[in-house]
C-alpha cells in the first residue's frame, strides 16, 4: 500500500539478505537478521504498538465517561483526524528516506498505510452504523445536506483498493500496474483535505484544514519538484 516515486522492486530490494552482501565469512553479518538493519524489527514493533494509541484513547475515554455529550461525534471526528494523520505520515516516508539516505524507512510504509485504512474503516463504520444505523434514506438525506461526506467516501473507496493490493503477492502479480494504482494515495490525500476543509468551512473553523492542507501540499509538492529535476536531468 501507499506506493511512491520509487518502485515496488525497490521495496523488495531492501529486504535482500544483508549477510550475503557482507560476505559469508563474517559471523557478525551472518547473525544479523536477513531482513535489514538491526534496529528495524524493534522499531517496527514500536510503531505497530504506538499506532494503536488513537483507538486505545477512544476505548479509555469510553470507559471513563470522557467522550463528551456526543460520543458518536467524538469517535467520528477522532478516527477521521487520525486517518488523515496516518495518510500524512505514510506520504512522509519517501521524502524522509531521500533526505536522510536511510533506505530502511521504506519498510514502514505498508504498515502505516494499512493503519490509515484501519482508522478510515473505523471512521466509516462509526458513521454508517452507530450514527445512521444503516438507514440508507437517512444517509442520503445527510449527504444532500453535507456533500463533503461523498468526498470522504470516494477517498475511502480508493483506500480499499490500495489495502486489498498491499500484500507482497499482489505487488508481484500486478508488476508495474501496482505502482500506477498506488499513486492513488496522492488523490486520496487531496480528497481527504477537501473532505475536511468542506466540513470545517461550514463551521467557519479552517485552522486545522489549513495546517493539514499545507502539510499535504508540501509532501506532494516535494514529489513534483523531484520529478521535474529528474526529468530535466534525463533530457540533458
Ligand atoms: C480517507 C478517508 C477519510 C478521511 C481522511 C476522513 C477525514 C475526516 C476528518 C479529518 C474529519 C473531521 C474531524 C474533525 O472534526 O476534527 C472528518 C469528518 C467526518 N467524516 Fe470523514 N474522512 C474520510 C472518509 C469518510 C467517509 C467514508 C465517511 C462516510 C461515508 C466520512 C464521514 C464523515 C463525517 C460524517 C464527518 C463529520 C463528523 C461530524 O460532523 O461530527 N468520512 N473526516
mmCIF file of C-alpha atoms and ligand atoms in Angstrom:
data_model
loop_
_atom_site.group_PDB
_atom_site.id
_atom_site.type_symbol
_atom_site.label_atom_id
_atom_site.label_comp_id
_atom_site.label_asym_id
_atom_site.label_seq_id
_atom_site.Cartn_x
_atom_site.Cartn_y
_atom_site.Cartn_z
ATOM 1 C CA UNK A 1 0.000 0.000 0.000
ATOM 2 C CA UNK A 2 0.974 3.604 -0.459
ATOM 3 C CA UNK A 3 3.453 3.498 -3.303
ATOM 4 C CA UNK A 4 5.559 6.475 -4.216
ATOM 5 C CA UNK A 5 8.037 7.788 -6.696
ATOM 6 C CA UNK A 6 10.087 4.688 -6.142
ATOM 7 C CA UNK A 7 9.148 1.223 -7.315
ATOM 8 C CA UNK A 8 7.804 -1.870 -5.710
ATOM 9 C CA UNK A 9 11.001 -3.621 -6.687
ATOM 10 C CA UNK A 10 12.896 -1.145 -4.555
ATOM 11 C CA UNK A 11 10.667 -2.215 -1.719
ATOM 12 C CA UNK A 12 11.785 -5.773 -2.237
ATOM 13 C CA UNK A 13 15.402 -4.706 -2.732
ATOM 14 C CA UNK A 14 15.685 -3.554 0.867
ATOM 15 C CA UNK A 15 14.658 -6.963 2.057
ATOM 16 C CA UNK A 16 17.632 -8.613 0.346
ATOM 17 C CA UNK A 17 19.773 -10.570 2.799
ATOM 18 C CA UNK A 18 22.481 -8.239 4.096
ATOM 19 C CA UNK A 19 24.609 -11.192 5.232
ATOM 20 C CA UNK A 20 25.235 -12.126 1.611
ATOM 21 C CA UNK A 21 26.452 -8.621 0.839
ATOM 22 C CA UNK A 22 28.825 -8.566 3.784
ATOM 23 C CA UNK A 23 30.308 -11.921 2.873
ATOM 24 C CA UNK A 24 29.507 -15.342 4.272
ATOM 25 C CA UNK A 25 32.752 -15.377 6.229
ATOM 26 C CA UNK A 26 31.623 -12.569 8.514
ATOM 27 C CA UNK A 27 29.973 -14.165 11.525
ATOM 28 C CA UNK A 28 28.568 -10.803 12.653
ATOM 29 C CA UNK A 29 26.841 -10.389 9.315
ATOM 30 C CA UNK A 30 25.589 -13.952 9.458
ATOM 31 C CA UNK A 31 23.999 -13.313 12.858
ATOM 32 C CA UNK A 32 22.293 -10.162 11.587
ATOM 33 C CA UNK A 33 18.604 -10.592 10.691
ATOM 34 C CA UNK A 34 18.197 -11.329 6.988
ATOM 35 C CA UNK A 35 15.702 -8.502 6.625
ATOM 36 C CA UNK A 36 17.721 -5.304 7.123
ATOM 37 C CA UNK A 37 19.397 -3.207 9.812
ATOM 38 C CA UNK A 38 19.303 -4.464 13.383
ATOM 39 C CA UNK A 39 17.057 -1.651 14.639
ATOM 40 C CA UNK A 40 14.322 -2.343 12.100
ATOM 41 C CA UNK A 41 12.442 -5.088 13.989
ATOM 42 C CA UNK A 42 12.212 -3.266 17.370
ATOM 43 C CA UNK A 43 11.360 -0.030 15.537
ATOM 44 C CA UNK A 44 8.596 -1.751 13.588
ATOM 45 C CA UNK A 45 7.213 -3.305 16.781
ATOM 46 C CA UNK A 46 7.285 0.142 18.458
ATOM 47 C CA UNK A 47 5.449 1.763 15.535
ATOM 48 C CA UNK A 48 2.956 -1.125 15.416
ATOM 49 C CA UNK A 49 2.138 -0.641 19.117
ATOM 50 C CA UNK A 50 2.136 3.195 19.010
ATOM 51 C CA UNK A 51 -0.359 3.148 16.140
ATOM 52 C CA UNK A 52 -2.980 1.649 18.475
ATOM 53 C CA UNK A 53 -2.864 4.774 20.647
ATOM 54 C CA UNK A 54 -5.825 6.557 18.940
ATOM 55 C CA UNK A 55 -8.084 3.530 19.391
ATOM 56 C CA UNK A 56 -6.863 2.888 22.953
ATOM 57 C CA UNK A 57 -7.613 6.549 23.764
ATOM 58 C CA UNK A 58 -11.183 6.218 22.492
ATOM 59 C CA UNK A 59 -11.707 2.988 24.479
ATOM 60 C CA UNK A 60 -10.214 4.557 27.636
ATOM 61 C CA UNK A 61 -12.347 7.702 27.257
ATOM 62 C CA UNK A 62 -15.391 5.494 26.679
ATOM 63 C CA UNK A 63 -14.731 3.506 29.843
ATOM 64 C CA UNK A 64 -14.172 6.626 31.943
ATOM 65 C CA UNK A 65 -17.126 8.569 30.554
ATOM 66 C CA UNK A 66 -14.973 11.204 28.826
ATOM 67 C CA UNK A 67 -16.360 11.027 25.283
ATOM 68 C CA UNK A 68 -18.353 14.224 25.800
ATOM 69 C CA UNK A 69 -22.030 14.993 25.254
ATOM 70 C CA UNK A 70 -21.996 13.367 21.795
ATOM 71 C CA UNK A 71 -19.787 10.231 21.879
ATOM 72 C CA UNK A 72 -20.561 9.243 18.251
ATOM 73 C CA UNK A 73 -19.441 12.657 17.030
ATOM 74 C CA UNK A 74 -16.289 12.403 19.155
ATOM 75 C CA UNK A 75 -15.419 8.971 17.702
ATOM 76 C CA UNK A 76 -16.216 10.015 14.096
ATOM 77 C CA UNK A 77 -14.041 13.110 14.391
ATOM 78 C CA UNK A 78 -11.194 11.400 16.207
ATOM 79 C CA UNK A 79 -10.973 8.472 13.750
ATOM 80 C CA UNK A 80 -11.271 10.883 10.783
ATOM 81 C CA UNK A 81 -8.424 13.021 12.041
ATOM 82 C CA UNK A 82 -6.201 10.002 12.763
ATOM 83 C CA UNK A 83 -6.869 8.651 9.266
ATOM 84 C CA UNK A 84 -5.519 11.931 7.936
ATOM 85 C CA UNK A 85 -2.525 11.815 10.297
ATOM 86 C CA UNK A 86 -1.591 8.303 9.111
ATOM 87 C CA UNK A 87 -2.021 9.352 5.477
ATOM 88 C CA UNK A 88 0.395 12.251 6.036
ATOM 89 C CA UNK A 89 2.944 10.037 7.851
ATOM 90 C CA UNK A 90 2.723 7.457 5.035
ATOM 91 C CA UNK A 91 3.337 10.198 2.471
ATOM 92 C CA UNK A 92 6.277 11.492 4.520
ATOM 93 C CA UNK A 93 8.182 8.187 4.296
ATOM 94 C CA UNK A 94 9.680 8.733 0.830
ATOM 95 C CA UNK A 95 10.841 12.342 1.417
ATOM 96 C CA UNK A 96 12.322 11.228 4.749
ATOM 97 C CA UNK A 97 14.104 8.321 3.075
ATOM 98 C CA UNK A 98 15.507 10.525 0.317
ATOM 99 C CA UNK A 99 16.534 13.389 2.598
ATOM 100 C CA UNK A 100 18.198 11.216 5.264
ATOM 101 C CA UNK A 101 19.530 8.480 2.997
ATOM 102 C CA UNK A 102 18.096 5.846 5.387
ATOM 103 C CA UNK A 103 16.657 3.369 2.885
ATOM 104 C CA UNK A 104 15.102 1.210 5.634
ATOM 105 C CA UNK A 105 12.419 3.854 6.289
ATOM 106 C CA UNK A 106 10.561 2.466 3.299
ATOM 107 C CA UNK A 107 9.925 -0.697 5.285
ATOM 108 C CA UNK A 108 7.411 1.161 7.484
ATOM 109 C CA UNK A 109 5.292 2.425 4.612
ATOM 110 C CA UNK A 110 2.985 -0.532 4.104
ATOM 111 C CA UNK A 111 2.175 -0.773 7.834
ATOM 112 C CA UNK A 112 1.498 2.975 8.129
ATOM 113 C CA UNK A 113 -0.735 2.910 5.047
ATOM 114 C CA UNK A 114 -2.682 -0.010 6.471
ATOM 115 C CA UNK A 115 -3.202 1.897 9.715
ATOM 116 C CA UNK A 116 -4.637 4.790 7.666
ATOM 117 C CA UNK A 117 -7.044 2.254 6.154
ATOM 118 C CA UNK A 118 -7.820 0.803 9.590
ATOM 119 C CA UNK A 119 -8.804 4.195 11.043
ATOM 120 C CA UNK A 120 -10.736 5.106 7.880
ATOM 121 C CA UNK A 121 -12.706 1.864 8.306
ATOM 122 C CA UNK A 122 -13.487 2.738 11.936
ATOM 123 C CA UNK A 123 -14.481 6.272 10.827
ATOM 124 C CA UNK A 124 -16.778 4.959 8.084
ATOM 125 C CA UNK A 125 -18.247 2.214 10.319
ATOM 126 C CA UNK A 126 -18.965 4.671 13.131
ATOM 127 C CA UNK A 127 -20.833 6.871 10.682
ATOM 128 C CA UNK A 128 -22.960 4.296 8.844
ATOM 129 C CA UNK A 129 -23.529 2.013 11.822
ATOM 130 C CA UNK A 130 -23.632 3.955 15.079
ATOM 131 C CA UNK A 131 -24.628 7.325 13.624
ATOM 132 C CA UNK A 132 -27.064 6.241 10.895
ATOM 133 C CA UNK A 133 -27.890 2.624 11.844
ATOM 134 C CA UNK A 134 -27.564 1.610 8.147
ATOM 135 C CA UNK A 135 -30.592 3.761 7.337
ATOM 136 C CA UNK A 136 -29.993 4.449 3.616
ATOM 137 C CA UNK A 137 -32.681 7.162 3.469
ATOM 138 C CA UNK A 138 -31.107 8.984 6.421
ATOM 139 C CA UNK A 139 -27.630 8.672 4.875
ATOM 140 C CA UNK A 140 -28.840 10.061 1.510
ATOM 141 C CA UNK A 141 -30.593 12.921 3.260
ATOM 142 C CA UNK A 142 -27.409 13.691 5.214
ATOM 143 C CA UNK A 143 -25.283 13.578 2.027
ATOM 144 C CA UNK A 144 -27.744 16.035 0.439
ATOM 145 C CA UNK A 145 -27.160 18.411 3.356
ATOM 146 C CA UNK A 146 -23.418 17.691 3.771
ATOM 147 C CA UNK A 147 -21.887 16.825 0.364
ATOM 148 C CA UNK A 148 -18.397 16.608 1.923
ATOM 149 C CA UNK A 149 -19.394 13.073 3.002
ATOM 150 C CA UNK A 150 -19.348 11.916 -0.674
ATOM 151 C CA UNK A 151 -15.770 13.196 -0.999
ATOM 152 C CA UNK A 152 -14.744 11.203 2.095
ATOM 153 C CA UNK A 153 -16.451 8.154 0.635
ATOM 154 C CA UNK A 154 -14.502 8.494 -2.642
ATOM 155 C CA UNK A 155 -11.245 8.623 -0.652
ATOM 156 C CA UNK A 156 -12.293 5.543 1.304
ATOM 157 C CA UNK A 157 -13.129 3.518 -1.857
ATOM 158 C CA UNK A 158 -9.643 4.293 -3.233
ATOM 159 C CA UNK A 159 -8.091 3.325 0.102
ATOM 160 C CA UNK A 160 -9.869 -0.058 -0.080
ATOM 161 C CA UNK A 161 -8.261 -0.668 -3.490
ATOM 162 C CA UNK A 162 -4.810 0.083 -2.062
ATOM 163 C CA UNK A 163 -5.334 -2.043 1.053
ATOM 164 C CA UNK A 164 -6.551 -5.029 -0.977
ATOM 165 C CA UNK A 165 -3.499 -4.834 -3.250
ATOM 166 C CA UNK A 166 -0.999 -4.244 -0.431
ATOM 167 C CA UNK A 167 0.181 -7.861 0.166
ATOM 168 C CA UNK A 168 3.541 -8.770 -1.381
ATOM 169 C CA UNK A 169 1.853 -11.372 -3.577
ATOM 170 C CA UNK A 170 -0.248 -8.601 -5.165
ATOM 171 C CA UNK A 171 2.831 -6.429 -5.686
ATOM 172 C CA UNK A 172 4.420 -9.283 -7.650
ATOM 173 C CA UNK A 173 1.210 -10.131 -9.507
ATOM 174 C CA UNK A 174 0.432 -6.581 -10.633
ATOM 175 C CA UNK A 175 4.002 -5.591 -11.504
ATOM 176 C CA UNK A 176 4.169 -2.064 -12.950
ATOM 177 C CA UNK A 177 0.392 -1.664 -12.642
ATOM 178 C CA UNK A 178 0.772 -1.874 -8.853
ATOM 179 C CA UNK A 179 2.900 1.254 -8.844
ATOM 180 C CA UNK A 180 0.400 3.121 -11.031
ATOM 181 C CA UNK A 181 -2.521 2.035 -8.833
ATOM 182 C CA UNK A 182 -0.758 3.011 -5.629
ATOM 183 C CA UNK A 183 -0.212 6.537 -6.911
ATOM 184 C CA UNK A 184 -3.891 6.891 -5.932
ATOM 185 C CA UNK A 185 -2.526 7.750 -2.470
ATOM 186 C CA UNK A 186 -1.972 11.282 -3.812
ATOM 187 C CA UNK A 187 -5.624 11.585 -4.874
ATOM 188 C CA UNK A 188 -6.717 10.134 -1.520
ATOM 189 C CA UNK A 189 -4.716 12.771 0.372
ATOM 190 C CA UNK A 190 -6.221 15.582 -1.718
ATOM 191 C CA UNK A 191 -9.774 14.207 -1.316
ATOM 192 C CA UNK A 192 -9.202 13.887 2.435
ATOM 193 C CA UNK A 193 -8.191 17.557 2.663
ATOM 194 C CA UNK A 194 -11.197 18.586 0.568
ATOM 195 C CA UNK A 195 -13.477 16.479 2.811
ATOM 196 C CA UNK A 196 -12.013 18.071 5.971
ATOM 197 C CA UNK A 197 -11.950 21.619 4.538
ATOM 198 C CA UNK A 198 -15.528 21.435 3.294
ATOM 199 C CA UNK A 199 -16.782 20.099 6.618
ATOM 200 C CA UNK A 200 -14.998 22.789 8.648
ATOM 201 C CA UNK A 201 -15.871 25.590 6.199
ATOM 202 C CA UNK A 202 -19.494 25.100 7.255
ATOM 203 C CA UNK A 203 -18.393 25.775 10.825
ATOM 204 C CA UNK A 204 -16.080 28.696 9.896
ATOM 205 C CA UNK A 205 -13.174 26.946 11.558
ATOM 206 C CA UNK A 206 -10.442 26.389 8.977
ATOM 207 C CA UNK A 207 -7.325 26.367 11.162
ATOM 208 C CA UNK A 208 -6.745 22.597 11.163
ATOM 209 C CA UNK A 209 -7.712 22.046 7.492
ATOM 210 C CA UNK A 210 -5.213 24.794 6.578
ATOM 211 C CA UNK A 211 -2.438 23.152 8.622
ATOM 212 C CA UNK A 212 -3.085 19.676 7.170
ATOM 213 C CA UNK A 213 -3.594 21.178 3.713
ATOM 214 C CA UNK A 214 -0.155 22.834 3.953
ATOM 215 C CA UNK A 215 1.420 19.517 5.045
ATOM 216 C CA UNK A 216 -0.145 17.652 2.094
ATOM 217 C CA UNK A 217 0.845 20.423 -0.358
ATOM 218 C CA UNK A 218 4.439 20.251 0.949
ATOM 219 C CA UNK A 219 4.568 16.436 0.702
ATOM 220 C CA UNK A 220 3.107 16.355 -2.819
ATOM 221 C CA UNK A 221 4.980 19.495 -3.928
ATOM 222 C CA UNK A 222 8.286 17.886 -2.945
ATOM 223 C CA UNK A 223 7.469 14.967 -5.279
ATOM 224 C CA UNK A 224 6.657 17.306 -8.143
ATOM 225 C CA UNK A 225 9.998 19.090 -7.661
ATOM 226 C CA UNK A 226 11.924 15.798 -7.571
ATOM 227 C CA UNK A 227 10.078 14.605 -10.688
ATOM 228 C CA UNK A 228 10.838 17.869 -12.559
ATOM 229 C CA UNK A 229 14.505 17.725 -11.539
ATOM 230 C CA UNK A 230 14.880 14.103 -12.677
ATOM 231 C CA UNK A 231 13.062 14.824 -15.943
ATOM 232 C CA UNK A 232 15.375 17.760 -16.649
ATOM 233 C CA UNK A 233 18.416 15.561 -15.930
ATOM 234 C CA UNK A 234 17.113 12.847 -18.302
ATOM 235 C CA UNK A 235 16.553 15.390 -21.089
ATOM 236 C CA UNK A 236 20.116 16.755 -20.824
HETATM 237 C C1 LIG B 1 -9.763 8.621 3.644
HETATM 238 C C2 LIG B 1 -10.973 8.776 4.111
HETATM 239 C C3 LIG B 1 -11.408 9.830 5.098
HETATM 240 C C4 LIG B 1 -10.679 10.755 5.795
HETATM 241 C C5 LIG B 1 -9.180 11.002 5.774
HETATM 242 C C6 LIG B 1 -11.606 11.499 6.618
HETATM 243 C C7 LIG B 1 -11.244 12.523 7.478
HETATM 244 C C8 LIG B 1 -12.135 13.251 8.235
HETATM 245 C C9 LIG B 1 -11.773 14.335 9.091
HETATM 246 C C10 LIG B 1 -10.340 14.825 9.326
HETATM 247 C C11 LIG B 1 -12.900 14.802 9.678
HETATM 248 C C12 LIG B 1 -13.023 15.969 10.656
HETATM 249 C C13 LIG B 1 -12.566 15.599 12.029
HETATM 250 C C14 LIG B 1 -12.590 16.778 12.966
HETATM 251 O O1 LIG B 1 -13.599 17.484 13.053
HETATM 252 O O2 LIG B 1 -11.590 17.013 13.642
HETATM 253 C C15 LIG B 1 -13.995 14.029 9.161
HETATM 254 C C16 LIG B 1 -15.299 14.225 9.498
HETATM 255 C C17 LIG B 1 -16.327 13.473 9.011
HETATM 256 N N1 LIG B 1 -16.245 12.425 8.138
HETATM 257 FE FE1 LIG B 1 -14.577 11.727 7.255
HETATM 258 N N2 LIG B 1 -12.868 11.029 6.392
HETATM 259 C C18 LIG B 1 -12.789 10.007 5.477
HETATM 260 C C19 LIG B 1 -13.826 9.257 4.991
HETATM 261 C C20 LIG B 1 -15.135 9.387 5.378
HETATM 262 C C21 LIG B 1 -16.224 8.528 4.960
HETATM 263 C C22 LIG B 1 -16.076 7.307 4.050
HETATM 264 C C23 LIG B 1 -17.344 8.981 5.558
HETATM 265 C C24 LIG B 1 -18.740 8.453 5.482
HETATM 266 C C25 LIG B 1 -19.268 7.879 4.459
HETATM 267 C C26 LIG B 1 -16.983 10.129 6.360
HETATM 268 C C27 LIG B 1 -17.850 10.879 7.124
HETATM 269 C C28 LIG B 1 -17.505 11.935 7.916
HETATM 270 C C29 LIG B 1 -18.456 12.705 8.703
HETATM 271 C C30 LIG B 1 -19.951 12.499 8.755
HETATM 272 C C31 LIG B 1 -17.711 13.665 9.380
HETATM 273 C C32 LIG B 1 -18.238 14.778 10.286
HETATM 274 C C33 LIG B 1 -18.489 14.306 11.657
HETATM 275 C C34 LIG B 1 -19.193 15.401 12.442
HETATM 276 O O3 LIG B 1 -19.756 16.320 11.878
HETATM 277 O O4 LIG B 1 -19.182 15.293 13.619
HETATM 278 N N3 LIG B 1 -15.632 10.348 6.231
HETATM 279 N N4 LIG B 1 -13.499 13.092 8.299
#
